[in-house]
XYZ file of C-alpha atoms in Angstrom:
480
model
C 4.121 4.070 7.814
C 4.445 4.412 4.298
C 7.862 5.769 2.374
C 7.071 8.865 -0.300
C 7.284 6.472 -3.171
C 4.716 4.062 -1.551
C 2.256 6.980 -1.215
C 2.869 8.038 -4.746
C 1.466 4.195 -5.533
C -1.265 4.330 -3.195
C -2.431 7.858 -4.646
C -1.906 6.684 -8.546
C -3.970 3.549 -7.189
C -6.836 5.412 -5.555
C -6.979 7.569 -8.497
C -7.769 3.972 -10.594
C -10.430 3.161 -8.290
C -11.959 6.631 -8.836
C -10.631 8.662 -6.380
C -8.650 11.134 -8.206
C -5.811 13.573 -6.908
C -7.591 16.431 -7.377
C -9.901 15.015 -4.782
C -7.428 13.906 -2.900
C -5.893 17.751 -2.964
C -9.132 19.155 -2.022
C -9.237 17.110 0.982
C -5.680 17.125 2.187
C -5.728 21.216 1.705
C -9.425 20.749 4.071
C -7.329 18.986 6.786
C -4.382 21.864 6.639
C -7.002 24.613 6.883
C -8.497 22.514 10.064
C -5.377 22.350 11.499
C -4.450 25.878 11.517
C -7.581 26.711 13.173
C -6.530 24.547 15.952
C -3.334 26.346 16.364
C -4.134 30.214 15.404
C -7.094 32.423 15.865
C -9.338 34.331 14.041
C -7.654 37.357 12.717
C -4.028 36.290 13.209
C -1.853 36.541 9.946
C -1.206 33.314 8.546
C 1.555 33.057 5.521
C 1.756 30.356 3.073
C 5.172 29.524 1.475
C 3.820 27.536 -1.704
C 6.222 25.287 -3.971
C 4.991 24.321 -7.463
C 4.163 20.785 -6.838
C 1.321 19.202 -5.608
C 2.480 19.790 -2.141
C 2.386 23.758 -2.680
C -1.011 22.986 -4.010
C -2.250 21.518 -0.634
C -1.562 24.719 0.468
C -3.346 26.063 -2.233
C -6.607 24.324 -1.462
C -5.696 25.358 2.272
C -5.903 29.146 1.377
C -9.820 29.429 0.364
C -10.612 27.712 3.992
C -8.608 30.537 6.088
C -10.936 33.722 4.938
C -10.785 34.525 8.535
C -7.265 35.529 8.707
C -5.086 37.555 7.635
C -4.265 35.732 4.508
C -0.697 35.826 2.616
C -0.014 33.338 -0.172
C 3.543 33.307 -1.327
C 4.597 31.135 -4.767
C 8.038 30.093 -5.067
C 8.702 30.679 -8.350
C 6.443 31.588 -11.708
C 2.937 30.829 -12.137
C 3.907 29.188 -15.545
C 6.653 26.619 -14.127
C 3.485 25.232 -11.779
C 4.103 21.683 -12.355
C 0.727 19.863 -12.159
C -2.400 20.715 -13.459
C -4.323 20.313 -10.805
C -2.195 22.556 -8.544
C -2.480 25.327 -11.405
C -5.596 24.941 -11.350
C -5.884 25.820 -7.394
C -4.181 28.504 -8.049
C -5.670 29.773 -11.075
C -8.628 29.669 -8.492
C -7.010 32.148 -5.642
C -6.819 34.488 -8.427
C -9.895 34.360 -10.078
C -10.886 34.830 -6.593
C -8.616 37.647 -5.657
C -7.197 36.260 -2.879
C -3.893 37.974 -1.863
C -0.743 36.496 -3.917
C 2.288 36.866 -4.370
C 5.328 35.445 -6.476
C 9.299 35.012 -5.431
C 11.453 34.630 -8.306
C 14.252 34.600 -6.117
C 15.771 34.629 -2.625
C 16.362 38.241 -2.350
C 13.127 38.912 -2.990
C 11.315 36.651 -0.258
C 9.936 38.677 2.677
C 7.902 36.660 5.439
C 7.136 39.373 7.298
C 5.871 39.021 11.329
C 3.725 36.823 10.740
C 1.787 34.627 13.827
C 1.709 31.522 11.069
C 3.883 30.750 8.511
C 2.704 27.318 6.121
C 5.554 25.688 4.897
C 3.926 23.428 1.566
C 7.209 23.958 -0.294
C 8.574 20.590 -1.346
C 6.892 17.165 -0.309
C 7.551 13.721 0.120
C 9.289 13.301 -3.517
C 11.886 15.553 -2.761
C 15.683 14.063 -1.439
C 19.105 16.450 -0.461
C 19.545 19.934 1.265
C 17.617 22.459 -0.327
C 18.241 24.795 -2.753
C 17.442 28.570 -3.489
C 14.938 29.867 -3.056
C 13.575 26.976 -0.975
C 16.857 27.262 0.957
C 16.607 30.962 2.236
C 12.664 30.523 2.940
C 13.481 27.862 5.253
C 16.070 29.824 6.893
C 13.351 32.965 7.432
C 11.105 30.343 8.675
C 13.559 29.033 11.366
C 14.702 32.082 12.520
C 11.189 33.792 12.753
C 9.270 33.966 16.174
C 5.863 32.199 13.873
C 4.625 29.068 14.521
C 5.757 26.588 11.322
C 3.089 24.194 10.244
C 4.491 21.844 7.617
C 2.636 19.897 4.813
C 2.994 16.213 4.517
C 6.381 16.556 5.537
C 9.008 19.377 6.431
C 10.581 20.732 3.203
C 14.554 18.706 3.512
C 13.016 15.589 4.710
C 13.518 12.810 2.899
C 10.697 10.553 3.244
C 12.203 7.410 1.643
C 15.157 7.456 4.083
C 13.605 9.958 6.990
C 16.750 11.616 6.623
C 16.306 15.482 7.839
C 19.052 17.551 5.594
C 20.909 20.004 7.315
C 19.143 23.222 6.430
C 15.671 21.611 6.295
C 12.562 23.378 7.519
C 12.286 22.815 11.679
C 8.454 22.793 11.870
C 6.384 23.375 15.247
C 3.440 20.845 13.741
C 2.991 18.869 10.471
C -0.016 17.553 9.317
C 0.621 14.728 6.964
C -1.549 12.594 5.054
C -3.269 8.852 5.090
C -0.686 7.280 7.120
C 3.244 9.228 8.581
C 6.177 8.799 7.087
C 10.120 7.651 7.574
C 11.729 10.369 9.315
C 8.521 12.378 10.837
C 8.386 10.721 14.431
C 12.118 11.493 15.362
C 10.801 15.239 15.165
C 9.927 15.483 18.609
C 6.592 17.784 17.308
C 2.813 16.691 16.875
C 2.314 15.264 14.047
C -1.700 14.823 12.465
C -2.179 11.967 10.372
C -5.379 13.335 8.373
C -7.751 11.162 6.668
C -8.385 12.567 3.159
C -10.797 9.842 1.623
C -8.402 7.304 0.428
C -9.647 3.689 0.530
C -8.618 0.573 2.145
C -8.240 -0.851 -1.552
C -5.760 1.398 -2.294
C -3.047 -0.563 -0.076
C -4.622 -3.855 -1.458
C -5.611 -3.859 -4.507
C -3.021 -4.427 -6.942
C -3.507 -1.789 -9.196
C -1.618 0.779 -11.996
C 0.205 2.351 -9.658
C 1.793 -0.187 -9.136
C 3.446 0.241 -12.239
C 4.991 3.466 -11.176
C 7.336 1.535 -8.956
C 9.257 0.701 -11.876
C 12.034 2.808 -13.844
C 14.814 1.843 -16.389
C 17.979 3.894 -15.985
C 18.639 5.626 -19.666
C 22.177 4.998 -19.174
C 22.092 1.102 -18.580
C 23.741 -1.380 -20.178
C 23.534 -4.827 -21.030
C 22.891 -6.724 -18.295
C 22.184 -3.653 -15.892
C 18.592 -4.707 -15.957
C 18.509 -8.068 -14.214
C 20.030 -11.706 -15.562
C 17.246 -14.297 -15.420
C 17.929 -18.490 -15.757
C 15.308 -20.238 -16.372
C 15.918 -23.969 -15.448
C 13.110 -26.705 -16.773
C 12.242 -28.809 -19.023
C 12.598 -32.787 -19.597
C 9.253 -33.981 -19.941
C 8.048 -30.612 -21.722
C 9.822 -27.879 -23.861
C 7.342 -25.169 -23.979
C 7.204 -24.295 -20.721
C 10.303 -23.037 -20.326
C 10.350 -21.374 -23.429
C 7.084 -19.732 -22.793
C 9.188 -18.500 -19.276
C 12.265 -17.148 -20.635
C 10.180 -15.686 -23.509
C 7.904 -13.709 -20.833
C 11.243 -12.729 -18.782
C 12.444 -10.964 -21.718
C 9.072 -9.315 -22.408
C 9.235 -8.360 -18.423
C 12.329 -6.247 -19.164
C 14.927 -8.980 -18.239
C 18.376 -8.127 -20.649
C 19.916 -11.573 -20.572
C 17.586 -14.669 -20.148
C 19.258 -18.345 -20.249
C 17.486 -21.578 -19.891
C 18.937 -24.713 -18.154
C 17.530 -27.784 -19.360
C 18.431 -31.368 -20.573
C 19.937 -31.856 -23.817
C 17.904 -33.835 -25.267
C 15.232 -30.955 -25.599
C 18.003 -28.522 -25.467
C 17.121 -27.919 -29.792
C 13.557 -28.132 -29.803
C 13.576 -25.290 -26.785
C 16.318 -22.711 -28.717
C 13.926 -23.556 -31.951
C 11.194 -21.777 -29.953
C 13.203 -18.150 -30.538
C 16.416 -16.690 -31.549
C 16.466 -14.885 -28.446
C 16.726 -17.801 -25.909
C 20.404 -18.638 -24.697
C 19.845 -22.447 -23.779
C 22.333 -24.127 -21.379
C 22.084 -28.052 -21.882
C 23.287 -30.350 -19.487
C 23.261 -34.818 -19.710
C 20.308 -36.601 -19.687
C 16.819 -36.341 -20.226
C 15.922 -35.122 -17.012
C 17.320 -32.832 -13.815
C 18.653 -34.943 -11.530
C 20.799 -34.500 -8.503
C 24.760 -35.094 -10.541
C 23.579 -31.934 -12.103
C 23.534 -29.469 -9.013
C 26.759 -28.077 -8.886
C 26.663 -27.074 -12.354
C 23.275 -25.073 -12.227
C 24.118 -24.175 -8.759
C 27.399 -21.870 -10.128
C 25.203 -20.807 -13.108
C 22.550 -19.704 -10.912
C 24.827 -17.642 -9.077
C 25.701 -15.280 -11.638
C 22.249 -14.431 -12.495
C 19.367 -12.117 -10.500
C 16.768 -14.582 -10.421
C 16.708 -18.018 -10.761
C 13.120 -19.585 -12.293
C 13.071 -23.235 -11.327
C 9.975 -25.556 -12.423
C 8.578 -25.141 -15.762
C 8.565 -28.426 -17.648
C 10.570 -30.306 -15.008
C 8.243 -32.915 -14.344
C 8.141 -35.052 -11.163
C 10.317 -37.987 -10.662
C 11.536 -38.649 -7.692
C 15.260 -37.762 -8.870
C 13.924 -34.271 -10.017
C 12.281 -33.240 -6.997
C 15.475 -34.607 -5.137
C 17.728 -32.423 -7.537
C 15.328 -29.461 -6.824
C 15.728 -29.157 -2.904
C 19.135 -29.770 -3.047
C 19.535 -26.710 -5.627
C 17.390 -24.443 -3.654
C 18.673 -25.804 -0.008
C 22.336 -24.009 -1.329
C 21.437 -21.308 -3.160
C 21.275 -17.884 -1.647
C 19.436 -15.345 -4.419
C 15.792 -15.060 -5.578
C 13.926 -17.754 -7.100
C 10.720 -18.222 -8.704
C 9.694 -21.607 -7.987
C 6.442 -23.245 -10.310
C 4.834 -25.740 -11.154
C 6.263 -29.397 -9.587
C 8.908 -27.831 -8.002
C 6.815 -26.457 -5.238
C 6.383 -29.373 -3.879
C 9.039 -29.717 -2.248
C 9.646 -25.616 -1.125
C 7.797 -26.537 2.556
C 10.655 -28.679 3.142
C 13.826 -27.094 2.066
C 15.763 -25.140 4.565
C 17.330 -22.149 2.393
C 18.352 -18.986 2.633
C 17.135 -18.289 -1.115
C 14.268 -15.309 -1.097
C 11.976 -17.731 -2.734
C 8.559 -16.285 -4.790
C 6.044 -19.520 -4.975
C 3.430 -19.607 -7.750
C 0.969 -21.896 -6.633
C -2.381 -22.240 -8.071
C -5.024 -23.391 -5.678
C -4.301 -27.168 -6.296
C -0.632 -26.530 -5.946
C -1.500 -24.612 -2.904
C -2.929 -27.616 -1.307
C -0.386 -29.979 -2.511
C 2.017 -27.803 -0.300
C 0.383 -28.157 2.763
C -2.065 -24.928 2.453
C -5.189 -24.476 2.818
C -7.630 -22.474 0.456
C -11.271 -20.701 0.595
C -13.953 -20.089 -1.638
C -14.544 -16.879 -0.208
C -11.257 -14.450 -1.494
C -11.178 -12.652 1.653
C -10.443 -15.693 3.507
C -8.697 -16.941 0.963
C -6.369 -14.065 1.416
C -6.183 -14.627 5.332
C -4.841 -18.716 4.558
C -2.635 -17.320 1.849
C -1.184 -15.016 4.370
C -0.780 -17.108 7.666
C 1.028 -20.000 5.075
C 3.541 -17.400 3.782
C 4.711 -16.627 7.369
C 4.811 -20.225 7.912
C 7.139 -21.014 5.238
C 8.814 -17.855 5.027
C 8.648 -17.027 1.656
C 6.287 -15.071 -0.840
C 3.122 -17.083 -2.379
C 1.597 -15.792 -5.562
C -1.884 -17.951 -5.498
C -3.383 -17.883 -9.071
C -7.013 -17.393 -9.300
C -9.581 -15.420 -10.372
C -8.243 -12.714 -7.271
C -4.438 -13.375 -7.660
C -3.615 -13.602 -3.606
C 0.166 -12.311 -2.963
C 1.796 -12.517 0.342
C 4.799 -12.351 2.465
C 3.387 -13.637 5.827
C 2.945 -9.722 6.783
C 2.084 -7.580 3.446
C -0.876 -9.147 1.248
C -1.906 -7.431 -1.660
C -4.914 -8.978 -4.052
C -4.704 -8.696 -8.263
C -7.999 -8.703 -9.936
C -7.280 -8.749 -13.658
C -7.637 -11.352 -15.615
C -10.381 -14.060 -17.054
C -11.694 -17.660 -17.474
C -9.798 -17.755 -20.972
C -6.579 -17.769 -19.060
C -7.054 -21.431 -17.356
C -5.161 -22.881 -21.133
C -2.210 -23.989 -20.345
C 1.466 -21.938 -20.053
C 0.071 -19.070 -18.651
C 1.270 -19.861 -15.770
C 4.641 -20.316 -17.362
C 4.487 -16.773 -18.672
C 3.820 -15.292 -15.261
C 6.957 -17.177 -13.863
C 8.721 -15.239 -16.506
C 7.277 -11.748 -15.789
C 7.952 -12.381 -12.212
C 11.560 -13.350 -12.142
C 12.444 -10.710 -15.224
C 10.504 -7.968 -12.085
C 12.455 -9.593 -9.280
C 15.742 -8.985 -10.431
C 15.181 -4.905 -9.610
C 12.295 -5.363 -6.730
C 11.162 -6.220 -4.071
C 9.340 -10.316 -4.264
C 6.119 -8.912 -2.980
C 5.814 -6.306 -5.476
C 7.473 -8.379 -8.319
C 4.946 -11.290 -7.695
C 2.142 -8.748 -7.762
C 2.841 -6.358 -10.310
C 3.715 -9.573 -12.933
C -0.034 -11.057 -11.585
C -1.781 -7.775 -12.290
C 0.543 -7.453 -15.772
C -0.412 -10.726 -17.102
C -3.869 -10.551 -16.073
C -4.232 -7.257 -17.731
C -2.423 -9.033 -20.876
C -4.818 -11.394 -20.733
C -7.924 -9.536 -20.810
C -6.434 -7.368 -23.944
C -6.171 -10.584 -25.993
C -9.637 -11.727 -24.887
C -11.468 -8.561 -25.348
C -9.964 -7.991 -28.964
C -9.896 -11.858 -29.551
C -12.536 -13.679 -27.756
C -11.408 -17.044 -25.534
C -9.237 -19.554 -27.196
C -6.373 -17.987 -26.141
C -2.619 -19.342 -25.886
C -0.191 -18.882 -24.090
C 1.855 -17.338 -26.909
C -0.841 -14.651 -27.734
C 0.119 -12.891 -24.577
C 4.527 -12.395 -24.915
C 3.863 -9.549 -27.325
C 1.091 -7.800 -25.385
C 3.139 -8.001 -21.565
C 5.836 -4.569 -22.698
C 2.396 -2.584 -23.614
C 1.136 -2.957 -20.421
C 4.240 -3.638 -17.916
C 6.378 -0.697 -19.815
C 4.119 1.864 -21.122
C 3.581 4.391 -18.231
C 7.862 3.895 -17.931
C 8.185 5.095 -21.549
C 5.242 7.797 -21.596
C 7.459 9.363 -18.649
């Protein structure tokens, strides 16, 4: 089952792999046309009801498969305020074709007639709340009319995030919906056909850029609004967790502080005016400073917990007794995960493992990526938490999603890359879900990466890629 908004992904992703929507609309309008035929006959009048969007244009498509009926095509609404190309273009087509349609401007002028089919490809799966005119007064013609109701994708009223059915919603006789159903559409208590209209496997796996559309940025935020992120590292190294709360910033994170011993504390805030640095005693984590971090944790989204931390035996101790209290998201890197197999929390904990680090955990690893994917998988159920393995196919998990990220390049093995993922993620986590956090920052920093690299050869740092990570994570948010 997949939600609206997770087939608005998997479209935008199939369109990267070169499958585009108009394809997609040409076969989904196929599939409607085949199942009218199996529920009218030749000759029987069949009326469309046609919104604007891409779901009217399904219908569209639909129209130039049904020349053996009796044909109506009804547009809610003007030609002009068509809202997709590709769905003006379908219609553009019935026209050039002089098919028979018609427009409603408004409710009072809607007339269904008798017919034996009425289409209902009004509003689609991006649609939420009762329905308004003229929508409202079609759906009301088509419930009280004696026609069987077909509906495409979903009825027009439900909402397919939630599967909530609004009150004066469209009460279909069939649907035929697309690639997989959706929240809300088997409490109907109709048949539902779950068409195959060409999209591929990699669509669901591949992490790809429509991925990106899962993310948005309210206009009216404020400071703050748009996650907290504390970084806590250092000791041994400085850069790392600079390089972190640098990329967490870049990632869209408002507010980024890092935790670390004091005597790094200046050399990290040197790194950038923007970093907020938190000191505590000593020269290292150790377990007398828990209760601190622990009640500045708590007042941030995500907690990062690893970079530059190094590996004594009183920071690894200080670590799992951190993470074995603490109750929010964490991204955990670097030495820290070494001890994540053996903490009992209740934390939502993303892992960043490379394939060494993997091991060190008690995984196991493959040179095929397939398998690879399979280990990656069965570990994350085992522990419970989500694994982001670094390689040249970024495998992300949850022990029951996996999703694969394929950007990236050999220039990338310098060191505090790694660091600057841990950023991205935990600046992503503080608004989604760890899965897609984990694999939208691996397919973000990959994609960074190969930028730098194509314009600049290898010799990369870590550095060149802070400036690059907005372009990529942030454009298709600001284009909107």
């Amino acid at each position: 089952m997949l939600t609206g908004s997770e087939m608005g992904v998997v479209d935008e992703n199939a369109a990267a792999l070169g499958v585009p929507r108009k394809q997609l609309m040409e076969s989904s309008g196929h599939a409607v046309a085949q199942a009218i035929r199996t529920i009218a006959d030749p000759g029987e009048q069949v009326v469309i009801v046609a919104g604007r969007g891409n779901n009217g244009g399904d219908a569209l498509v639909a129209a130039r498969f049904l020349d053996d009926y009796d044909l109506r095509v009804l547009l809610l609404g003007r030609p002009g305020a068509i809202s997709t190309t590709i769905a003006r273009e379908n219609w553009d087509a019935l026209q050039h074709a002089e098919y028979p349609t018609e427009t409603v401007r408004d409710s009072s002028a809607l007339n269904l007639g008798t017919p034996d089919i009425v289409i209902d490809a009004m509003l689609g799966t991006g649609i939420a709340g009762d329905l308004r005119e003229p929508a409202a007064t079609a759906a009301e013609a088509m419930n009280e009319s004696d026609a069987t109701v077909l509906s495409v994708d979903v009825p027009s009223g439900l909402d397919a995030e939630t599967g909530r059915l609004a009150d004066n919603a469209v009460d279909p006789d069939h649907v035929v919906t697309f690639h997989d159903t959706k929240p809300g559409l088997p409490a109907l208590d109709v048949p539902v056909t779950v068409a195959d209209i060409g999209i591929p496997e990699a669509a669901e796996l591949f992490v790809e850029r429509g991925d990106l559309s899962r993310l948005e940025r309210d206009p009216a935020s404020h400071k703050g609004d748009n996650g907290e992120v504390l970084v806590v590292g250092g000791g041994p190294y400085t850069g790392a967790p600079a390089l972190s709360a640098q990329a967490a910033l870049r990632g869209g994170a408002d507010l980024v502080r890092v935790a670390c011993p004091a005597v790094v504390a200046r050399e990290i805030q040197s790194y950038s005016e923007n970093l907020i640095v938190r000191p505590f005693d000593g020269d290292h984590l150790a377990p007398p400073h828990v209760d601190r971090l622990a009640e500045l944790a708590a007042d941030h989204d995500t907690l990062i917990l690893g970079p530059g931390l190094g590996d004594t035996d009183a920071t690894l101790d200080a670590v799992a007794d951190l993470l074995s209290g603490f109750e929010g998201t964490a991204v955990v890197d670097a030495d820290a995960l070494s001890v994540v197999p053996d903490v009992e929390t209740d934390a939502e904990l993303i892992c960043t493992p490379h394939q060494g680090e993997l091991l060190g955990m008690g995984g196991e690893t493959a040179e095929d990526w397939r398998e690879r994917a399979d280990l990656v998988e069965s570990f994350a159920a085992e522990i419970g938490h989500t694994l982001l393995v670094k390689g040249p196919y970024d495998i992300v998990s949850n022990g029951e999603r996996t999703r694969v990220g394929r950007t990236g390049n050999p220039g990338m093995t310098v060191g505090g890359t790694g660091d600057v993922l841990a950023g991205v993620t935990g600046a992503l986590a503080c608004g989604q879900d760890p899965l897609d956090a984990a694999a939208i920052a691996a397919y973000t920093v990959g994609s960074v990466g190969d930028r730098v690299v194509d314009d600049r050869g290898y010799g990369l740092v870590a550095t060149d890629l802070l400036d690059e990570i907005p372009s990529v994570l942030w454009q298709q948010e600001a284009e909107a």
